Short mmCIF file of C-alpha atoms in Angstrom, two decimals:
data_model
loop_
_atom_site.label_atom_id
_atom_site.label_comp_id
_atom_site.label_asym_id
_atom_site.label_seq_id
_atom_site.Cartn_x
_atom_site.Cartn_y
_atom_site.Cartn_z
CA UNK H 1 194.49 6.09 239.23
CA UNK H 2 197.81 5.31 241.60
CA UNK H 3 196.12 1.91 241.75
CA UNK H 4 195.58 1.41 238.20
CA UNK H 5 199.39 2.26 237.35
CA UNK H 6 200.45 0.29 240.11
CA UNK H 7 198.14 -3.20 238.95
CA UNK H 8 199.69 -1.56 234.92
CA UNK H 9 203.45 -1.52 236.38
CA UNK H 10 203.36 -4.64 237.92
CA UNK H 11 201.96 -6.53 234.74
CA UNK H 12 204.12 -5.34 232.64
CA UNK H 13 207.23 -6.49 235.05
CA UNK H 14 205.77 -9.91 235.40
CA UNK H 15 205.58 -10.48 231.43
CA UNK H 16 207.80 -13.83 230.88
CA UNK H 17 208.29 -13.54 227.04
CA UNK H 18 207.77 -10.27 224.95
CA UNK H 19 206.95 -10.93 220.57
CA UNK H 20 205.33 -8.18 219.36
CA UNK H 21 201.54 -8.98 218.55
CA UNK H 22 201.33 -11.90 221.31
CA UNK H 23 202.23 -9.22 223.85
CA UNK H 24 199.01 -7.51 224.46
CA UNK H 25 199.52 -5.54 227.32
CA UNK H 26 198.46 -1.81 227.36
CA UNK H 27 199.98 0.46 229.35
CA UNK H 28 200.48 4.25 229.54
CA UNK H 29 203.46 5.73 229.12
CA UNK H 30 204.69 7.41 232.66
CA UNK H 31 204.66 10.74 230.53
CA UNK H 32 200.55 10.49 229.55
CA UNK H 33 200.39 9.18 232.93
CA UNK H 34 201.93 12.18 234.47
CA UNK H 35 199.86 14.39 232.52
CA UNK H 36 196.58 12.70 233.78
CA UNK H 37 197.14 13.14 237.10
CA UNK H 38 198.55 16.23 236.95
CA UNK H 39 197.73 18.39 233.93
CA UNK H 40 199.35 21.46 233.28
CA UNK H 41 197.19 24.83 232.27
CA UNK H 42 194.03 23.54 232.88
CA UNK H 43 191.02 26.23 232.45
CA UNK H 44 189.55 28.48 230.21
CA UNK H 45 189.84 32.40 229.31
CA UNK H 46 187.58 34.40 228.36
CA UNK H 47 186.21 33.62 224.64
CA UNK H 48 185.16 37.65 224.99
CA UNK H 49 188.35 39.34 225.23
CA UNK H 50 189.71 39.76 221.77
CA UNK H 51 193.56 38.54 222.71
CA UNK H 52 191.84 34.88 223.21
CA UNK H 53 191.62 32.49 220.46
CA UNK H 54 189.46 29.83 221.40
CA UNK H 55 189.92 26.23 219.20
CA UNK H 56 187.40 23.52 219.53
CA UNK H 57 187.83 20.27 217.70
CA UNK H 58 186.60 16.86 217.90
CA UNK H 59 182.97 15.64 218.29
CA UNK H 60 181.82 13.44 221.61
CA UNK H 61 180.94 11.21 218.85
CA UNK H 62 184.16 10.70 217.99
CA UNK H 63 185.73 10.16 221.52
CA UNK H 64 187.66 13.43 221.73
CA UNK H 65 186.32 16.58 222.46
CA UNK H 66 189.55 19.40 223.23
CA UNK H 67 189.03 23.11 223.55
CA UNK H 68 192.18 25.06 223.93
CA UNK H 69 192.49 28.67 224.18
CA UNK H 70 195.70 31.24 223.84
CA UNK H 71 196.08 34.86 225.22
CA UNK H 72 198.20 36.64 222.82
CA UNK H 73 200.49 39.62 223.73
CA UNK H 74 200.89 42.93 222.07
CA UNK H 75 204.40 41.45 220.71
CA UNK H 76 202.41 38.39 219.33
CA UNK H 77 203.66 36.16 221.62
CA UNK H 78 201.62 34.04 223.95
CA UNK H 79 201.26 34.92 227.03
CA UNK H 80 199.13 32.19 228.71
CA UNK H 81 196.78 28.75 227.03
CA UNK H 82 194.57 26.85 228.38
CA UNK H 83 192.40 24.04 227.70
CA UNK H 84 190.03 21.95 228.91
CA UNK H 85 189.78 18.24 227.27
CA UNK H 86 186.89 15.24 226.99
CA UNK H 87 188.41 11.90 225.76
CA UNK H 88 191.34 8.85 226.63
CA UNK H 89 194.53 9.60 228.76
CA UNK H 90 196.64 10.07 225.87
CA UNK H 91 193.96 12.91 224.33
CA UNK H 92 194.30 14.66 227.74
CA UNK H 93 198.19 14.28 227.99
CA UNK H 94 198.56 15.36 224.26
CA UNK H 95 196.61 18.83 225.08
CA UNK H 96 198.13 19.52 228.17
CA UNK H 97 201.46 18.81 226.55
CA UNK H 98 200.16 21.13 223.49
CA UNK H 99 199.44 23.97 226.10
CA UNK H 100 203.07 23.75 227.79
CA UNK H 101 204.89 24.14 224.57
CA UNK H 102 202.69 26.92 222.72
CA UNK H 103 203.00 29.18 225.87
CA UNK H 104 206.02 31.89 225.17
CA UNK H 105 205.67 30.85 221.96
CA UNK H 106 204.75 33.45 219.43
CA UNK H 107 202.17 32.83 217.11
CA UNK H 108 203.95 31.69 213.89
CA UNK H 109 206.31 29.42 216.22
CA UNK H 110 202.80 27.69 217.31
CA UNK H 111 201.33 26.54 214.09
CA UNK H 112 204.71 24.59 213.42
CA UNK H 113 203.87 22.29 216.43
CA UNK H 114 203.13 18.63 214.72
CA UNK H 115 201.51 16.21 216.04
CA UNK H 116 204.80 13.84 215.27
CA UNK H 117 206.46 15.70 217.81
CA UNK H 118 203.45 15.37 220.36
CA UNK H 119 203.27 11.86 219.65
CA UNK H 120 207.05 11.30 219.98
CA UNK H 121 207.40 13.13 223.34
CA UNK H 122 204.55 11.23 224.72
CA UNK H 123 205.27 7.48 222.91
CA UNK H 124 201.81 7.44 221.63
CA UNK H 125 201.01 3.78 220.45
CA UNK H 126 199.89 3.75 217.02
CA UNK H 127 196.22 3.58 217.81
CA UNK H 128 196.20 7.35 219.73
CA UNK H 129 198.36 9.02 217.11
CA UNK H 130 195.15 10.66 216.41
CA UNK H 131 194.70 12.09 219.59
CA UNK H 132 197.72 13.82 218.82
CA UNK H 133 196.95 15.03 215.33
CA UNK H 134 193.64 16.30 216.67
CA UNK H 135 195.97 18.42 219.82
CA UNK H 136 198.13 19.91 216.66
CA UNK H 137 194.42 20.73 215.24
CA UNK H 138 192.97 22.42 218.08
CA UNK H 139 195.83 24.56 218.23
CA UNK H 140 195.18 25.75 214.92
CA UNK H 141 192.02 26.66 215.35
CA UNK H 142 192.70 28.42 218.42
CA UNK H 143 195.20 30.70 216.14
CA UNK H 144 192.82 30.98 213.19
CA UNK H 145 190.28 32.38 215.42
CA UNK H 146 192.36 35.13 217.41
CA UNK H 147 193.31 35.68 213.86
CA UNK H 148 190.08 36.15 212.42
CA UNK H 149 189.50 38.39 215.68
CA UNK H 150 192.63 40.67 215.04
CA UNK H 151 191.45 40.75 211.39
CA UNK H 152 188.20 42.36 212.44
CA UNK H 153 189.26 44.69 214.50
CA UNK H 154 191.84 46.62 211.11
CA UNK W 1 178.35 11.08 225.87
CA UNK W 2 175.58 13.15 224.86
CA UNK W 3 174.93 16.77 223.82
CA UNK W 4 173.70 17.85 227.58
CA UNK W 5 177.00 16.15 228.79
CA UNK W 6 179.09 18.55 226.38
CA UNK W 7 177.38 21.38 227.90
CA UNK W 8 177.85 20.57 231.26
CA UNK W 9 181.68 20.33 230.20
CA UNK W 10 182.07 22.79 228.13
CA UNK W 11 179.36 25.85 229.25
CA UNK W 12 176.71 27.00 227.77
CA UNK W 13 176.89 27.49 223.85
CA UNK W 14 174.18 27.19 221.35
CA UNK W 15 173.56 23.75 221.04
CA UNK W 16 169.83 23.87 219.15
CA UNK W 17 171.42 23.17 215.84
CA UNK W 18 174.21 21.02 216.87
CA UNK W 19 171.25 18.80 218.72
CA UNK W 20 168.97 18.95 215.36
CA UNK W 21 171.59 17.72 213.07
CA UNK W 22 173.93 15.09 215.19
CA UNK W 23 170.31 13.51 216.26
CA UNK W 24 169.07 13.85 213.00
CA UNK W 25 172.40 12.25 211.26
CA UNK W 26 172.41 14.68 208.83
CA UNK W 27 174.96 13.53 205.45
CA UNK W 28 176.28 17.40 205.05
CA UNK W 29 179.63 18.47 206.28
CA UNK W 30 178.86 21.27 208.17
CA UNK W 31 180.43 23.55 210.40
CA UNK W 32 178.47 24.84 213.03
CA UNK W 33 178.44 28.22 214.37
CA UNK W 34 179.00 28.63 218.51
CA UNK W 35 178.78 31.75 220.74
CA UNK W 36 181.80 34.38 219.32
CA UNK W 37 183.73 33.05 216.64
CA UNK W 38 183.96 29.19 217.98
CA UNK W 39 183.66 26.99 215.01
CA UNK W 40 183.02 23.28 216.01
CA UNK W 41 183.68 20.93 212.94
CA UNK W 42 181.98 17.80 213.23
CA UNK W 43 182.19 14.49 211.86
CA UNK W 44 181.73 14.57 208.56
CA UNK W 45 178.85 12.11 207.78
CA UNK W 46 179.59 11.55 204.24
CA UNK W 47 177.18 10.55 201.78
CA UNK W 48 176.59 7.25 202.98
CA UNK W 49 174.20 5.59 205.12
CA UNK W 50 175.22 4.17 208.24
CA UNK W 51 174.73 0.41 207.00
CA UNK W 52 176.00 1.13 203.61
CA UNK W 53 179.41 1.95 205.39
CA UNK W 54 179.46 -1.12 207.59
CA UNK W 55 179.21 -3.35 204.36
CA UNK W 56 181.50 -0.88 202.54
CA UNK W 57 184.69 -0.52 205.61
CA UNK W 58 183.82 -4.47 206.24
CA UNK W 59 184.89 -5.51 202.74
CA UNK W 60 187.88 -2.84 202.74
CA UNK W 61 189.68 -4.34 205.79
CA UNK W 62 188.86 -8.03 204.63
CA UNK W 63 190.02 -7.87 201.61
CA UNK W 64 193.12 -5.37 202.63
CA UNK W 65 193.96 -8.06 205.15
CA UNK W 66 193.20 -11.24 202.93
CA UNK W 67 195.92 -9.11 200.49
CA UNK W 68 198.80 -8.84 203.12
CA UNK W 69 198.14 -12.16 204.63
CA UNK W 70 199.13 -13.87 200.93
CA UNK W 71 202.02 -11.21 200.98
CA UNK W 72 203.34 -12.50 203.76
CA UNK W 73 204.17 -15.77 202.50
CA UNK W 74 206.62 -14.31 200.52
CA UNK W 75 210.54 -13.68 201.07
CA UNK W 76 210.78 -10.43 200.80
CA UNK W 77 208.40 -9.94 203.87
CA UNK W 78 210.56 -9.89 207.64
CA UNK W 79 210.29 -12.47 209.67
CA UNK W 80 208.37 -11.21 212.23
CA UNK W 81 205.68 -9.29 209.43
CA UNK W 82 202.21 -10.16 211.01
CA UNK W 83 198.57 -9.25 210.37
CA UNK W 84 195.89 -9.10 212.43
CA UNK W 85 192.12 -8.21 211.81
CA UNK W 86 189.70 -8.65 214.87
CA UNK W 87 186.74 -6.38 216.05
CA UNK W 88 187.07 -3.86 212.92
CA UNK W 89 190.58 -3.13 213.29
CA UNK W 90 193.53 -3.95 210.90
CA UNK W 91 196.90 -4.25 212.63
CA UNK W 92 199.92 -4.75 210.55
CA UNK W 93 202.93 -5.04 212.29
CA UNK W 94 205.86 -4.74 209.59
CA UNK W 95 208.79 -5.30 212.09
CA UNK W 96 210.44 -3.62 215.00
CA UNK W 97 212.03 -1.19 212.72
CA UNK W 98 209.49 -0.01 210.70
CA UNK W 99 206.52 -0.76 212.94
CA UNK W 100 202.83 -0.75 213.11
CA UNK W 101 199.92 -0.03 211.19
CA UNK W 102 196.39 0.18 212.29
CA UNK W 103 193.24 0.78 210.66
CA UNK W 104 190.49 0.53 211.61
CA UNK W 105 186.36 1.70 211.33
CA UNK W 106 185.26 4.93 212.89
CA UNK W 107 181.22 4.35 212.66
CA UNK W 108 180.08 7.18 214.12
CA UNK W 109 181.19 9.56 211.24
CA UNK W 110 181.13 6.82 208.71
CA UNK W 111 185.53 7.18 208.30
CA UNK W 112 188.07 4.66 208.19
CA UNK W 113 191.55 5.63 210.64
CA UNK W 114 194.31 4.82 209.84
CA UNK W 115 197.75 5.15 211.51
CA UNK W 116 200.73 4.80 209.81
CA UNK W 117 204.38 4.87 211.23
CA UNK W 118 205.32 6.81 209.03
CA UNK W 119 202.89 9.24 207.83
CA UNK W 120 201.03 9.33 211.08
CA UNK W 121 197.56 9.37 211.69
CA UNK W 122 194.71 10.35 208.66
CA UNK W 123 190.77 9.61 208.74
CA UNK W 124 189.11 9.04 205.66
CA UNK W 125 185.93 9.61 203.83
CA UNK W 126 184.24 7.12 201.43
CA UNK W 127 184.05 9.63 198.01
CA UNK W 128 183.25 8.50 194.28
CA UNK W 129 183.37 5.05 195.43
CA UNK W 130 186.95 5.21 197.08
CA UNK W 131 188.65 6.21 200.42
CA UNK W 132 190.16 9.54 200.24
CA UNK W 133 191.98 12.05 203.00
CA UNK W 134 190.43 15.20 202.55
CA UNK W 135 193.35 17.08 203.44
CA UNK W 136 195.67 15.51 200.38
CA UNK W 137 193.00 14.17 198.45
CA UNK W 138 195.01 10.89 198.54
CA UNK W 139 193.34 7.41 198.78
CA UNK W 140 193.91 5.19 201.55
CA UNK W 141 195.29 2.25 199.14
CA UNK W 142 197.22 4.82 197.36
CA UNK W 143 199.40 6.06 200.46
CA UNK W 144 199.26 2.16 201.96
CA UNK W 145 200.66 0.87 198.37
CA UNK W 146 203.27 3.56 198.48
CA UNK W 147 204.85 2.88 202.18
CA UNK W 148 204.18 -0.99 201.91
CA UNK W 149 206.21 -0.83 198.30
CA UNK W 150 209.11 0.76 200.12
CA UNK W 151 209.21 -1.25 203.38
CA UNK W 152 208.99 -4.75 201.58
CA UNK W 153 211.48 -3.41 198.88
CA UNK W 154 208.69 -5.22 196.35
CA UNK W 155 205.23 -3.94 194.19
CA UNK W 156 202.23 -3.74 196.27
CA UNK W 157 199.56 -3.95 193.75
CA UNK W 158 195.71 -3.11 195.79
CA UNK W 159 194.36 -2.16 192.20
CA UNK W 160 192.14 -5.42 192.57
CA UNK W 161 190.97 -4.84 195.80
CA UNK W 162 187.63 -3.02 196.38
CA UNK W 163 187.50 0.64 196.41
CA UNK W 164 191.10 1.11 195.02
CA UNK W 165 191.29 4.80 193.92
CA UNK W 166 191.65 2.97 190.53
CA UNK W 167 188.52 0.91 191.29
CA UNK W 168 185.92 0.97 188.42
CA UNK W 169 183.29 -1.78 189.47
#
């Protein structure tokens, strides 16, 4: 991976003229990249435990299989995420990024995560916004199910 | 990437009808139900077959991109306005400003992508003889004449064009 940014880095440097659609270069943004090689909360928790909301979305059809999961706190608030993610560097990067932000978060601050903001803090090219969109999904689920769990216990 | 593959990632959940109906290429949107309360939704097939939607998402982005090549003769368009269809993806780029669109075929669950600079990213399903976001219910011409319409500060008019949400052929 070091080598791969290194050949990325040093293509991009030795670029002579830059016009939008004759530049073809692709190249990760050091932010996905730093995700990649080190992502944050990877893992899982236990599906079981009825504080866990577990989210899966995607299909390996599609590319882009995510599964993220939140432990929520007796004051709503969550206490720890994690996720474990099948797909391109920038479907990795957005759920690890996903699982930084949600934790501490309570519940209701969670669901307003968009994917606009993933794809902003990561400068997603246009053709991975949906990796994004489907980070800002799996987080949804992940609440919809502790909440379904929560429901079933009343 | 196959089913066992998924497993191996993810653990062990029932797979049995997952395997029956991705293998099977079932047309019903489905969701299927995992161990606990783990909901996977899956590709929604449509209700097309799989060549029907390679003629179908063929003729969309031809004549989508035949439509905004003529358009971009014109003076209202910015300089550096340029359109590019290759391998089953549309690329628009409108200028530095605004940016750049891309939309393209998703064959494996029978959906066109697209992803707009503005409105982000949206996947949609061929219904009634048109390309709609589930989510909105909004066609993909619809949303692309609206945002076009304000970036070129003209009409963008895609009622011709095949499968326009207005399309009656």
């Amino acid at each position: 991976m070091a080598a791969l940014r290194r050949l990325l880095f040093t293509n991009v440097r030795n670029v002579q003229s830059v016009s939008p659609m004759s530049l073809s270069i692709r190249a990760y943004h050091e932010k996905v990249i730093d995700h990649y090689e080190n992502p944050r909360n990877v893992g899982t928790l236990d599906k079981k435990s009825k504080t866990v909301g577990t989210g899966l979305v995607g299909a390996p059809a599609c590319g882009d299989v995510m599964r993220l999961q939140i432990e929520v706190g007796d004051d709503g608030k969550i206490v720890d995420a994690k996720f474990k993610t099948f797909g391109c560097g920038s479907a990795i990067a957005s759920s690890s990024l996903a699982t930084e932000w949600i934790k501490g978060k309570s519940v209701g601050e969670a669901a307003t995560i968009k994917n606009t903001h993933i794809a902003k803090e990561l400068s997603l090219p246009p053709v991975k916004l949906h990796c994004s969109m489907l980070a800002e999904d799996a987080i949804k689920a992940a609440i919809k199910d502790y909440a379904v769990k929560q429901e079933s216990l009343e | 990437m196959n089913v066992r593959t998924c497993t191996q990632i993810f653990g062990k959940f029932s797979c049995a009808p997952f395997r029956r109906k991705f293998f099977t290429h079932s047309h019903k949107m489905y969701l299927l139900k995992l161990t606990g309360t783990q909901y996977l939704q899956n590709c929604n097939f449509g209700s097309i077959e799989a060549r029907d939607f390679e003629h179908l998402s063929n003729l969309t982005l031809d004549s989508l991109s035949e439509y905004f090549e003529n358009i971009s003769e014109s003076e209202c368009v910015p300089e550096d306005f340029d359109v590019n269809l290759e391998g089953g993806v549309l690329t628009i780029f409108v200028s530095k400003r605004t940016g750049t669109y891309v939309i393209n075929k998703q064959a494996p669950n029978k959906q066109i992508w697209l992803s707009s600079p503005i409105s982000g990213p949206k996947r949609y399903d061929f219904v009634n003889n048109k390309w709609v976001y589930a989510r909105d219910g909004k066609s993909l011409h619809e949303l692309l004449e609206e945002e076009f319409s304000k970036h070129l500060n003209m009409t963008i008019d895609l009622s011709d064009l095949p499968y326009h949400w207005n399309f009656s052929r």
